[in-house]
Coordinates of N, CA, C and O in Angstrom, one line a residue:
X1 N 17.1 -8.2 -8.5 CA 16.5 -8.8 -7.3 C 17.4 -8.5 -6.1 O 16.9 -8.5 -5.0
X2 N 19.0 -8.4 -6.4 CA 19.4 -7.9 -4.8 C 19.3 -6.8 -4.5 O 19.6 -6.7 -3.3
X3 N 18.9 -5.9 -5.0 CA 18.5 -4.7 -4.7 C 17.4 -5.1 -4.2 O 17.3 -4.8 -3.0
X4 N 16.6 -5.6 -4.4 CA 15.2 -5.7 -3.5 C 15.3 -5.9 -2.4 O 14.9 -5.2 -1.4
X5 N 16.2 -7.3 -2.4 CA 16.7 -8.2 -1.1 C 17.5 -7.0 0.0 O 17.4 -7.0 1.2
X6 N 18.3 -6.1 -0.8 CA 18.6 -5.0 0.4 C 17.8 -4.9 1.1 O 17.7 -5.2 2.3
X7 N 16.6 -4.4 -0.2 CA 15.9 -3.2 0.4 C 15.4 -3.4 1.7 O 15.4 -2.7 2.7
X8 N 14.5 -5.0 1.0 CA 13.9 -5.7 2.1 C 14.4 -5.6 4.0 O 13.9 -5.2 5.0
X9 N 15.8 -6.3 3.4 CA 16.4 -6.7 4.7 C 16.5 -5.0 5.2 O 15.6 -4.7 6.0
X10 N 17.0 -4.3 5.0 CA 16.8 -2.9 5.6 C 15.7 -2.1 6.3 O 15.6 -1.6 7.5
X11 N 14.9 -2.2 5.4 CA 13.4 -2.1 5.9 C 13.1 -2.9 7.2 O 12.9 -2.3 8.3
X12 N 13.0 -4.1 7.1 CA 12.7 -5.4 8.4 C 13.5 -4.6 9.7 O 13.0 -4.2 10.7
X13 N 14.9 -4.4 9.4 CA 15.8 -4.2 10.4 C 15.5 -2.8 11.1 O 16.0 -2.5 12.2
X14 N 14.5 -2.1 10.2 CA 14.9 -0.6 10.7 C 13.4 -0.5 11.1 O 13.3 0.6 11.7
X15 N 12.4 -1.0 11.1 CA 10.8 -0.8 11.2 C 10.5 -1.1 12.8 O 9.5 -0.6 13.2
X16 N 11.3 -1.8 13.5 CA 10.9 -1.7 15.0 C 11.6 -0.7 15.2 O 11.1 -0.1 16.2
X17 N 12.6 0.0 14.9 CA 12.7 1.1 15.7 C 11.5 2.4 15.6 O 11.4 3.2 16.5
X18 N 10.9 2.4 14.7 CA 10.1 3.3 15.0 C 8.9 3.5 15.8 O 8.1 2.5 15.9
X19 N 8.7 4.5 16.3 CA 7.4 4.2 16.8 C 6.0 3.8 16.2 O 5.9 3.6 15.0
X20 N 4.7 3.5 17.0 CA 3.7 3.2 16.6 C 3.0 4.3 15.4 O 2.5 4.0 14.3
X21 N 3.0 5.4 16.1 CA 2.8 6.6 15.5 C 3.4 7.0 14.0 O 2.7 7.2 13.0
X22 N 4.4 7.0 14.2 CA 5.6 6.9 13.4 C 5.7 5.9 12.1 O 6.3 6.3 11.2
X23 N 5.1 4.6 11.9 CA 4.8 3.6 11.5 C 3.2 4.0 10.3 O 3.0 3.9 9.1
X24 N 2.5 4.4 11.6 CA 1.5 4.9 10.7 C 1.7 6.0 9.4 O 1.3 6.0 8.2
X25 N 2.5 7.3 10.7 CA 3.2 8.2 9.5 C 3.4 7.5 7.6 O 2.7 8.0 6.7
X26 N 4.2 6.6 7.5 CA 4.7 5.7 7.2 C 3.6 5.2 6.0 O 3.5 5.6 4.8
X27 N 2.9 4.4 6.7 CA 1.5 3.8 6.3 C 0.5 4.2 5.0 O 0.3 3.7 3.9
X28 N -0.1 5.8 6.3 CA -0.8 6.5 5.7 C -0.3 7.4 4.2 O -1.0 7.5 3.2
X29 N 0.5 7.8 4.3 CA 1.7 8.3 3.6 C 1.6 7.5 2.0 O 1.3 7.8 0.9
X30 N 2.0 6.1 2.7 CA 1.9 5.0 1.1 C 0.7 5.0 0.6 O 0.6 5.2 -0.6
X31 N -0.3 4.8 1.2 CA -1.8 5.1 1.0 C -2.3 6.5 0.1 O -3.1 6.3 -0.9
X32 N -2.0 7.4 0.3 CA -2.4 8.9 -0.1 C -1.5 8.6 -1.2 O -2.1 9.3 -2.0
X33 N -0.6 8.1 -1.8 CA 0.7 8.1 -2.8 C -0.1 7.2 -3.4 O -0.7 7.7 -4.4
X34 N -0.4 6.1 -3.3 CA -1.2 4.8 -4.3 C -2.8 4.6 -4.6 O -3.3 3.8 -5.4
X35 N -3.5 5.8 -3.7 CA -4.8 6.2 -4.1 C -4.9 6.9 -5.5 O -5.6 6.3 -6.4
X36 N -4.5 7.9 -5.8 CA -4.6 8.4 -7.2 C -4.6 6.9 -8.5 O -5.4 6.7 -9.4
X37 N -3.4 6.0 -8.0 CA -3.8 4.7 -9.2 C -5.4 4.3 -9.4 O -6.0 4.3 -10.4
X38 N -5.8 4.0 -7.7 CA -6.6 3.2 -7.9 C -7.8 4.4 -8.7 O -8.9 3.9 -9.0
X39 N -7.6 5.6 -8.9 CA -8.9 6.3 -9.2 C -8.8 6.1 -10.6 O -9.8 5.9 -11.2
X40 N -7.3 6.2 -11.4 CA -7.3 6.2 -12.5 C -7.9 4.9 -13.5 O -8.6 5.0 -14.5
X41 N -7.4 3.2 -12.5 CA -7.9 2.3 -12.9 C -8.9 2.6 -12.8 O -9.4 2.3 -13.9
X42 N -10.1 3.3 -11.9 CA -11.5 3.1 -11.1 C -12.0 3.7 -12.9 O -12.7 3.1 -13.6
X43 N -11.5 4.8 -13.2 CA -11.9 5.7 -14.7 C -11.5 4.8 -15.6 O -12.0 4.9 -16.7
X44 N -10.7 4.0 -15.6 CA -10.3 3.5 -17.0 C -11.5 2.3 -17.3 O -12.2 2.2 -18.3
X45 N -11.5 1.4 -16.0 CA -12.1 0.1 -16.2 C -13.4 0.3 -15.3 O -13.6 -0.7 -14.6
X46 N -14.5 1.8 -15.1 CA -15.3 1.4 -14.6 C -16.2 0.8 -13.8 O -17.4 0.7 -13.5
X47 N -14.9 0.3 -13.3 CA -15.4 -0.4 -12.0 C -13.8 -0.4 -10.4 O -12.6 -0.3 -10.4
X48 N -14.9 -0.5 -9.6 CA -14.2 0.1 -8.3 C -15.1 0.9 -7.7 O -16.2 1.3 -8.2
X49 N -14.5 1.3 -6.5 CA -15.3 2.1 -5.6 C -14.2 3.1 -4.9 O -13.5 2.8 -3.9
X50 N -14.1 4.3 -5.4 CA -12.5 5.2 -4.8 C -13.0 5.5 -3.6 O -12.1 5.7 -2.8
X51 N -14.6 5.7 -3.3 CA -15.1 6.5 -2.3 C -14.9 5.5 -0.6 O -14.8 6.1 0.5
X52 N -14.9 4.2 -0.8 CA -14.1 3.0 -0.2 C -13.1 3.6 0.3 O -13.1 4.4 1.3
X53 N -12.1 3.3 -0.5 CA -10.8 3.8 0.0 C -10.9 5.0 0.7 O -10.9 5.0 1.9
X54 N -10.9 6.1 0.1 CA -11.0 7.0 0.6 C -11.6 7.7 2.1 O -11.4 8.7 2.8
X55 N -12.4 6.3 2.2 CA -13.5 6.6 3.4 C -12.0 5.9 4.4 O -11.5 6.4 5.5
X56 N -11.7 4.7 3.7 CA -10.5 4.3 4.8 C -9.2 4.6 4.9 O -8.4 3.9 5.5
X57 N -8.9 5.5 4.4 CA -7.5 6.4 4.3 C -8.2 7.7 5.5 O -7.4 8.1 6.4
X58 N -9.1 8.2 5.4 CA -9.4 9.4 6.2 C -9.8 8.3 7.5 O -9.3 8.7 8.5
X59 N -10.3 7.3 7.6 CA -10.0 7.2 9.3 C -9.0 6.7 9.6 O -8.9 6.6 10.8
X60 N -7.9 6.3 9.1 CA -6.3 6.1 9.3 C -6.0 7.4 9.7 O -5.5 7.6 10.8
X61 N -6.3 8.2 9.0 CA -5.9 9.7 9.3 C -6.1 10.2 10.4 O -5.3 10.6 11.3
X62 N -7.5 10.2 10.3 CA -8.2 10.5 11.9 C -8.0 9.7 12.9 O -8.5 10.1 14.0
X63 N -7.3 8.7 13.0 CA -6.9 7.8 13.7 C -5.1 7.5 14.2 O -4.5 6.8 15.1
X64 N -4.9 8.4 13.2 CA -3.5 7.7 13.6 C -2.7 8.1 14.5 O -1.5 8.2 14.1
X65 N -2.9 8.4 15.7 CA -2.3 8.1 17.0 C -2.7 6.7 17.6 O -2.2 6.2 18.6
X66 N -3.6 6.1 16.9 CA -3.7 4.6 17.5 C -4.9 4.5 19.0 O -5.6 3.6 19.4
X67 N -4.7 5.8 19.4 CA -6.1 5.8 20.2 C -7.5 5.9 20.5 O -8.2 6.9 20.1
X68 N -8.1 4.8 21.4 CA -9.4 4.9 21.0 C -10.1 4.4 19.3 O -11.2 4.6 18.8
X69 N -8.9 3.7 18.9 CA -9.6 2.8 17.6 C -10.6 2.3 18.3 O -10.7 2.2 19.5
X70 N -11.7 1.9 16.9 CA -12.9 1.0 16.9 C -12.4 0.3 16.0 O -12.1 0.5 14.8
X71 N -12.5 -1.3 17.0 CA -12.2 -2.5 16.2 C -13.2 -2.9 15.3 O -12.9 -3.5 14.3
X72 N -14.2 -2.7 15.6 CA -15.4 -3.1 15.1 C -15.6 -1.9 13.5 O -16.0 -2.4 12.4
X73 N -15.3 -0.8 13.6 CA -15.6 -0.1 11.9 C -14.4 -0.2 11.7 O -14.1 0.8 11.0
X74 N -13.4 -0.8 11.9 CA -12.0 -1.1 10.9 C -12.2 -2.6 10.6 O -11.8 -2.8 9.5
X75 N -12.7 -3.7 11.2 CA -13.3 -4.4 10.7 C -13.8 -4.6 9.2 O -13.4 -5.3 8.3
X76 N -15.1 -3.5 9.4 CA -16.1 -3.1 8.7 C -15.1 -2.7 7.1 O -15.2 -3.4 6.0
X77 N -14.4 -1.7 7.2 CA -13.4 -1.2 5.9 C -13.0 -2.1 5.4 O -13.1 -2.5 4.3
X78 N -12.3 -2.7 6.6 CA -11.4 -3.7 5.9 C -12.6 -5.3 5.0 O -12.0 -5.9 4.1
X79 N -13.6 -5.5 5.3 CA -14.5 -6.4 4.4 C -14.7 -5.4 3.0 O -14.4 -5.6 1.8
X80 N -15.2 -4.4 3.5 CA -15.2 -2.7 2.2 C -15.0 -2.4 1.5 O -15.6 -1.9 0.6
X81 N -13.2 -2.9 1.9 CA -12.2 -2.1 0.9 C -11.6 -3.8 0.3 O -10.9 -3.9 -0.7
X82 N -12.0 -4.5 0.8 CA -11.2 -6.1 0.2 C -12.2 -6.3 -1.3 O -11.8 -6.8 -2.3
X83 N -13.5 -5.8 -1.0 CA -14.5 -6.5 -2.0 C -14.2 -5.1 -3.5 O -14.7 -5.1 -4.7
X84 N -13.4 -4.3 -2.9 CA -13.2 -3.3 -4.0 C -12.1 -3.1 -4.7 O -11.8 -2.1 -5.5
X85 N -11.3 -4.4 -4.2 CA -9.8 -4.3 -4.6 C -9.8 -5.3 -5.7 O -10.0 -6.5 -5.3
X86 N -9.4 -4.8 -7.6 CA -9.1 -5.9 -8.6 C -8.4 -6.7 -8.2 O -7.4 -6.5 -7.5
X87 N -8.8 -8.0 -8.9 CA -7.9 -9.1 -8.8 C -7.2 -9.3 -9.9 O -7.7 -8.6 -10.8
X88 N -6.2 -9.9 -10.3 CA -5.5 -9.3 -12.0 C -5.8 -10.9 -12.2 O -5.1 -11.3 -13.1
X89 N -6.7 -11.8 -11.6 CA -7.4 -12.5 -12.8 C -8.5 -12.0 -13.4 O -9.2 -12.8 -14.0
X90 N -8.8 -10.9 -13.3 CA -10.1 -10.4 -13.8 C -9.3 -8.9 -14.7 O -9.6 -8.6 -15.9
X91 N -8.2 -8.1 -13.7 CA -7.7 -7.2 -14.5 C -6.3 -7.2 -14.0 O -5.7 -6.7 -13.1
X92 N -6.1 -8.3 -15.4 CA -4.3 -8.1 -15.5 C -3.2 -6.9 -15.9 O -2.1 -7.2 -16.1
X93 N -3.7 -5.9 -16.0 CA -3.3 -4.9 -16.5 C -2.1 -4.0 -15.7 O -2.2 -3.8 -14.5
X94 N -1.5 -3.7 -16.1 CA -0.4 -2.5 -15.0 C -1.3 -2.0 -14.0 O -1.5 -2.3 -12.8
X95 N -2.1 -0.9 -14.9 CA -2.6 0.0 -13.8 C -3.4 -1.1 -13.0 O -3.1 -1.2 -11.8
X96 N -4.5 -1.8 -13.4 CA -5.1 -3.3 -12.1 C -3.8 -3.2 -11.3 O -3.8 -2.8 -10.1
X97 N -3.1 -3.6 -11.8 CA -2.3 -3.9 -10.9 C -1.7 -2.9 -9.5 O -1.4 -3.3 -8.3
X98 N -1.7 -1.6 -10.3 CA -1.4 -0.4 -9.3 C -2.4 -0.2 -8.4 O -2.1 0.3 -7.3
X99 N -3.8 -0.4 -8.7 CA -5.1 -0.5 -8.2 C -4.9 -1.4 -7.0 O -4.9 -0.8 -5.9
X100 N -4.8 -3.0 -7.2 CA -4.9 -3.8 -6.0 C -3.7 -3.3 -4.8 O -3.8 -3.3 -3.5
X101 N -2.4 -2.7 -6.0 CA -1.7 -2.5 -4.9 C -2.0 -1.6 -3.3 O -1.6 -1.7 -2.2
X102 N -3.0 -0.6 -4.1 CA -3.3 0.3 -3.3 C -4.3 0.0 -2.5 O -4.2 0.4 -1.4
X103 N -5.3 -0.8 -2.8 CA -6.0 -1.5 -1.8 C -5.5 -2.0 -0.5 O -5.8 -1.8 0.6
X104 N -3.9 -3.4 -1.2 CA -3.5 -4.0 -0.4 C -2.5 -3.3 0.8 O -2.1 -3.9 1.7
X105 N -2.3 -1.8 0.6 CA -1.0 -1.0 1.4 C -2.7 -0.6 2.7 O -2.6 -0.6 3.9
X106 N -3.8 -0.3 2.0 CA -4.9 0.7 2.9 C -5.3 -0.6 3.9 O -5.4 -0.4 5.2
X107 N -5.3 -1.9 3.2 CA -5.8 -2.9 4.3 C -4.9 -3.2 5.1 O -5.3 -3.5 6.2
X108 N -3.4 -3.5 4.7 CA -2.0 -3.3 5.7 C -2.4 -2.5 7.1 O -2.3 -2.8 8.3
X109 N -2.8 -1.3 6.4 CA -2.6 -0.2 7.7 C -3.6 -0.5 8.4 O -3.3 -0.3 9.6
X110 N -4.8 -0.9 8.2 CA -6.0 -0.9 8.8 C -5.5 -2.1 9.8 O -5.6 -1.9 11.0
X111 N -5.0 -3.6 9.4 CA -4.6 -4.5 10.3 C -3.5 -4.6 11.3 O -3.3 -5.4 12.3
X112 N -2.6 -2.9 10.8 CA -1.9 -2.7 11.8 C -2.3 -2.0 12.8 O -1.8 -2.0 13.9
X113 N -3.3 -1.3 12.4 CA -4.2 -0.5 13.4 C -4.4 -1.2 14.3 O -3.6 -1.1 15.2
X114 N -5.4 -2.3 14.5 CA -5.3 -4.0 14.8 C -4.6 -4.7 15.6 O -4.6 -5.2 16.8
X115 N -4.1 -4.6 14.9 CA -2.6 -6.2 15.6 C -1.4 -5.0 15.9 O -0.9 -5.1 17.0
X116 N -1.1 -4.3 15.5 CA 0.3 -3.7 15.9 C 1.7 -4.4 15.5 O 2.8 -4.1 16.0
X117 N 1.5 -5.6 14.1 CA 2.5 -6.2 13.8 C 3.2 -5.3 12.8 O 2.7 -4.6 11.8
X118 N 4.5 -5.5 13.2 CA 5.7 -4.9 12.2 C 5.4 -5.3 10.9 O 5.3 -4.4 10.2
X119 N 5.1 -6.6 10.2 CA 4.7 -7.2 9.0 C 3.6 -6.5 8.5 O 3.7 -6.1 7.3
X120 N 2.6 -6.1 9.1 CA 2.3 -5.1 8.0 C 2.7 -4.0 7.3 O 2.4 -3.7 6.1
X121 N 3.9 -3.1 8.3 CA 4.4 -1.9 7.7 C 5.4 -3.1 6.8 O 5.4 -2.8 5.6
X122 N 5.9 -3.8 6.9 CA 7.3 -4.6 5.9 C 6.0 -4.5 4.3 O 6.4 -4.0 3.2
X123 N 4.8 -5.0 4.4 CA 4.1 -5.5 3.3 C 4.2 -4.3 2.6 O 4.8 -4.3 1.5
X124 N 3.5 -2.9 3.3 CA 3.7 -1.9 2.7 C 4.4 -1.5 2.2 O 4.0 -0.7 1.4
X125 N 5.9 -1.6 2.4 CA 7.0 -1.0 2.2 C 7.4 -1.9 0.8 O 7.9 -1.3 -0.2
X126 N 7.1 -3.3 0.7 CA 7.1 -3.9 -0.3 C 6.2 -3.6 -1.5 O 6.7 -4.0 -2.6
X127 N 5.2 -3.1 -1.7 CA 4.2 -2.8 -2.4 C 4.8 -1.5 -3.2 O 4.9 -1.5 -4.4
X128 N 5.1 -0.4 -2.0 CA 5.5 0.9 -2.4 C 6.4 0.2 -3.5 O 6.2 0.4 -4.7
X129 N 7.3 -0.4 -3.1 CA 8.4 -0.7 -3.5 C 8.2 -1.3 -5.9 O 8.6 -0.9 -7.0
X130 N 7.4 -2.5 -5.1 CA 6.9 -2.7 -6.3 C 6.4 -2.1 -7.4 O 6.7 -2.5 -8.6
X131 N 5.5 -1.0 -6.9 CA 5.0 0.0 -7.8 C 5.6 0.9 -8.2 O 5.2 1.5 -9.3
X132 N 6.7 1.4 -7.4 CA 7.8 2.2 -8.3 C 8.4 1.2 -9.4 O 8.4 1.6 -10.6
X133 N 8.8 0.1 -9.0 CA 9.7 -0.6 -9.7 C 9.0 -0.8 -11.1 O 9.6 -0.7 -12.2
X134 N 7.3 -1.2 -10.8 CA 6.7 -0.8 -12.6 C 6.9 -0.1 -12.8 O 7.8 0.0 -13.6
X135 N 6.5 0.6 -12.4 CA 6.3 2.5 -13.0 C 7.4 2.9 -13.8 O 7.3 3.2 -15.0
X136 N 8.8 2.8 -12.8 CA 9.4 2.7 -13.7 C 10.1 1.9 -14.9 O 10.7 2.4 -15.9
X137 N 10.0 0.8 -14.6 CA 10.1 -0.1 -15.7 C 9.4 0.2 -17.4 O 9.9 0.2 -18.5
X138 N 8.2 0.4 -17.1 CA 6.8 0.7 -17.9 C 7.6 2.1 -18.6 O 7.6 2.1 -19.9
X139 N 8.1 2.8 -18.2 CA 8.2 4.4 -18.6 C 9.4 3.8 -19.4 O 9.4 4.1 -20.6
X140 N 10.3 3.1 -19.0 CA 11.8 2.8 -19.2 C 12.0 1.2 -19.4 O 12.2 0.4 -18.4
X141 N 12.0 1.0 -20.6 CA 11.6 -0.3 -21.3 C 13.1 -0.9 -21.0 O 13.4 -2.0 -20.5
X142 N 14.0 0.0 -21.5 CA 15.6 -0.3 -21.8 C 16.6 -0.5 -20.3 O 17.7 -1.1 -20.5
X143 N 16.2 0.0 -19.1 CA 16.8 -0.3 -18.5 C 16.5 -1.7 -17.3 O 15.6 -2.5 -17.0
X144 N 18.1 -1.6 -16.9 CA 18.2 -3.2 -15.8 C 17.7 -2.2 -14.7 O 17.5 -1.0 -14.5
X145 N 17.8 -3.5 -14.1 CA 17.6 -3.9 -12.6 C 18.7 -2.6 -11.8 O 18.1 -1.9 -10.9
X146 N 20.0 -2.4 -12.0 CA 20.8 -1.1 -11.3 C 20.2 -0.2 -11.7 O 19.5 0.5 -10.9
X147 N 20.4 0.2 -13.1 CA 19.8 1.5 -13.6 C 18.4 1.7 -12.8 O 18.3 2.7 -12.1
X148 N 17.1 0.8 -12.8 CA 16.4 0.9 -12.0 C 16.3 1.1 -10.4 O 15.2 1.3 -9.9
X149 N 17.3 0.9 -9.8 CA 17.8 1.3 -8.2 C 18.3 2.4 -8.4 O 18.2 3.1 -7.4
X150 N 18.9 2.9 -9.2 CA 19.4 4.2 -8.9 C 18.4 5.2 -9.7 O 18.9 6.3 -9.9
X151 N 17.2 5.1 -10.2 CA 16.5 6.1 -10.6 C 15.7 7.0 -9.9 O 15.2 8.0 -10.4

């Protein structure tokens, strides 16, 4: 967990220096990296909607200089992409799990679109964070908490 606690504090401290732009970079990035989960959950447990996401990762894209957003169809995604994201009381599973994460990084970006708060890139960065930390965990039963920071 202090490795997290770095990471955290690191992340917080270094995320206003970037730009808006730059942030999205960032964003979008985690997004395109944790969409493949949600397809694999979407195939395993038959339910989900990848074409959701997908629809809202390509207007991040298309969007991400920040100008000329429409508040109103990021709105729209973000109700979209929330009603398509597992809940792990319904699917407790890793991959559920890797699933919501990916939901929860696409709606991050979409409210930073939005609001322009640093907290959403920090959520993101925590998520990414998280899902390596299964991932690897899952693959590597035997190792701690360092071994897992330095993998």
């Amino acid at each position: 967990m202090k490795y997290y606690t770095g990471y955290k504090k690191q992340l917080d401290k270094n995320i206003h220096k970037l730009s808006a732009e730059r942030k999205m970079d960032f964003a979008i990035e985690a997004c395109e990296t944790l969409f493949p989960e949600y397809e694999k959950f979407e195939a395993i447990y038959n339910w989900g909607n990848s074409k959701v996401l997908e629809d809202g990762i390509n207007y991040c894209n298309n969007n991400r200089t920040l100008e000329n957003i429409d508040a109103q169809k990021i709105e729209v995604l973000i109700k979209e992409i929330d009603e398509v994201i597992p809940h792990m009381d319904d699917f407790g599973s890793l991959q559920g799990s890797f699933a919501m994460n990916a939901g929860v990084v696409l709606l991050s970006t979409l409210k930073f679109m939005l609001e322009r708060q640093d907290h959403y890139i920090s959520t993101i960065g925590s998520y990414m964070h998280e899902t390596i930390d299964f991932k690897v965990r899952s693959q590597n039963e035997d190792l701690d908490e360092e071994d897992i920071e330095n993998h």
